[in-house]
Amino acid sequence: MTAAVQPDHWVRPDPVQVRDEIGRDRLLGMFRKMLLIREFEERAELAYKAKKIAGFLHLYIGQEAVATGFFDHLSPGRDATVTTYRCHAQGLLSGLNPDELMAELYGKATGNVKGKGGSMHFFSKEKSFLGGHGIVGGQVPVGIGAAFSAKYRGTGGVSVTFLGDGAVPQGTFHESLNMAGLWGLPAIVVIENNQYGMGTACHRAVAVADMAALKAPGYGVEAITFDGLDLFASWKAGQRAVAIARANKPVLVEAKTYRYRGHSVSDAGLYRSKDEVERYKALDPIERVQTSLLEAGWLTDDAATTEREAVVERVRAALDFAERSPEPDLSELTRHVYAE
Ligand SMILES: Cc1ncc(C[n+]2csc(CCOP(=O)(O)OP(=O)(O)O)c2C)c(N)n1
Ligand SMILES: [Mg+2]
């Protein structure tokens, strides 16, 4: 079934070289962001189980390196991003306030979208974060539209569209990539292949294993593949993708990654073995960055503990803010349904 894949689609950098290229402060910055995303979601999971958060909750735990490596090359406000319902990391990386994001999970009036969207629908016009989207594949035309807009207006911006492997067989994905290739749009499309669409293994849903490498040529767009559990690979892949897109060439990227939690918090996970999950947990992207920082002498054990405590404190403050915030007023029910 699998056709030959060009080896140069793979971005497999030497981690020590990339670490030096990134530099101490920038790498520490990404480390902090990944810690914040992880802590934010672990605490949200507990709040959900305590019935403080209703609706759905899809966690990104395990996938943090993918969005973190790409966002490091973007300027929110100029470059647009859009993703799925699994949108907490992208919201935080856009620079949105953790207080408002947590309050959104709680459905409070102070939330990022006034408590009306919940976990799946973070959004910010100012940061050009065009949202979390619940319809599988629904965000892909939005991301391509943002790339069209950037080129048409001559802003120099690019768009980054994140999607799951489960969206690859959707019509919207193919129609959008065709337009991106046809019109030479500054579009980066990142498939976060976490190996499952809900409980369906990828190989039972998508005809080819190397999705970017094999599908990109059909639309005249470039392809990049990388290990999504490795921040250094993600950062290099993001660097290459952004350089391509800024020259008005679209690029299709596949991150081979894994989610440690179920599809959503209510998923019992009966479709995969505990051993499989443990195997991937041993490759944890955050632990690997910490090890690399320690090896470089850019972090000590004590400083790592301090970093982690700071993040725990930040998320605790966000939880307090969410808890203390009021419910939306009943008069809000019909507002923001149509443009006002
Ligand atoms: C058009 C559409 N069909 C079905 C669903 C139900 N659904 C929600 S998530 C999902 C699986 C998506 O998996 P994937 O794209 O791999 O993303 P992941 O959850 O793994 O990040 C499905 C089928 C939906 N939301 N939208
Ligand atoms: Mg998936």
PDB file of C-alpha atoms in Angstrom, residues 1-2 165-166 168-169 193-211 254 256 258 271-272 276 280:
ATOM      1  CA  MET A   1       0.000   0.000   0.000  1.00  0.00           C
ATOM      2  CA  THR A   2       2.768   2.444   0.909  1.00  0.00           C
ATOM      3  CA  ASP A 165      -5.057  12.581  11.177  1.00  0.00           C
ATOM      4  CA  GLY A 166      -8.810  11.958  11.227  1.00  0.00           C
ATOM      5  CA  VAL A 168      -7.108  13.861   6.273  1.00  0.00           C
ATOM      6  CA  PRO A 169      -9.803  11.770   4.535  1.00  0.00           C
ATOM      7  CA  ASN A 193      -0.883  12.387  13.516  1.00  0.00           C
ATOM      8  CA  ASN A 194      -1.479  11.100  17.043  1.00  0.00           C
ATOM      9  CA  GLN A 195      -2.281   7.693  15.545  1.00  0.00           C
ATOM     10  CA  TYR A 196      -5.990   7.645  16.429  1.00  0.00           C
ATOM     11  CA  GLY A 197      -9.138   9.435  15.353  1.00  0.00           C
ATOM     12  CA  MET A 198     -11.253   8.884  18.468  1.00  0.00           C
ATOM     13  CA  GLY A 199     -10.854   5.087  18.894  1.00  0.00           C
ATOM     14  CA  THR A 200     -10.005   4.294  15.270  1.00  0.00           C
ATOM     15  CA  ALA A 201      -6.361   3.575  14.511  1.00  0.00           C
ATOM     16  CA  CYS A 202      -5.019   5.624  11.619  1.00  0.00           C
ATOM     17  CA  HIS A 203      -4.153   2.622   9.502  1.00  0.00           C
ATOM     18  CA  ARG A 204      -7.846   1.669   9.491  1.00  0.00           C
ATOM     19  CA  ALA A 205      -8.938   5.108   8.254  1.00  0.00           C
ATOM     20  CA  VAL A 206      -6.230   6.557   5.988  1.00  0.00           C
ATOM     21  CA  ALA A 207      -4.873   4.607   3.008  1.00  0.00           C
ATOM     22  CA  VAL A 208      -1.242   5.698   3.406  1.00  0.00           C
ATOM     23  CA  ALA A 209       1.009   5.913   6.451  1.00  0.00           C
ATOM     24  CA  ASP A 210       3.141   8.896   5.381  1.00  0.00           C
ATOM     25  CA  MET A 211       0.377  11.392   4.905  1.00  0.00           C
ATOM     26  CA  GLU A 254       3.063  15.672   9.297  1.00  0.00           C
ATOM     27  CA  LYS A 256       4.200  11.786  14.097  1.00  0.00           C
ATOM     28  CA  TYR A 258       0.868  10.608  20.369  1.00  0.00           C
ATOM     29  CA  TYR A 271      -8.739   0.411  21.727  1.00  0.00           C
ATOM     30  CA  ARG A 272      -5.057   0.540  22.735  1.00  0.00           C
ATOM     31  CA  GLU A 276       1.676   1.213  24.092  1.00  0.00           C
ATOM     32  CA  TYR A 280       5.267   6.760  24.350  1.00  0.00           C
TER      33      TYR A 280
END
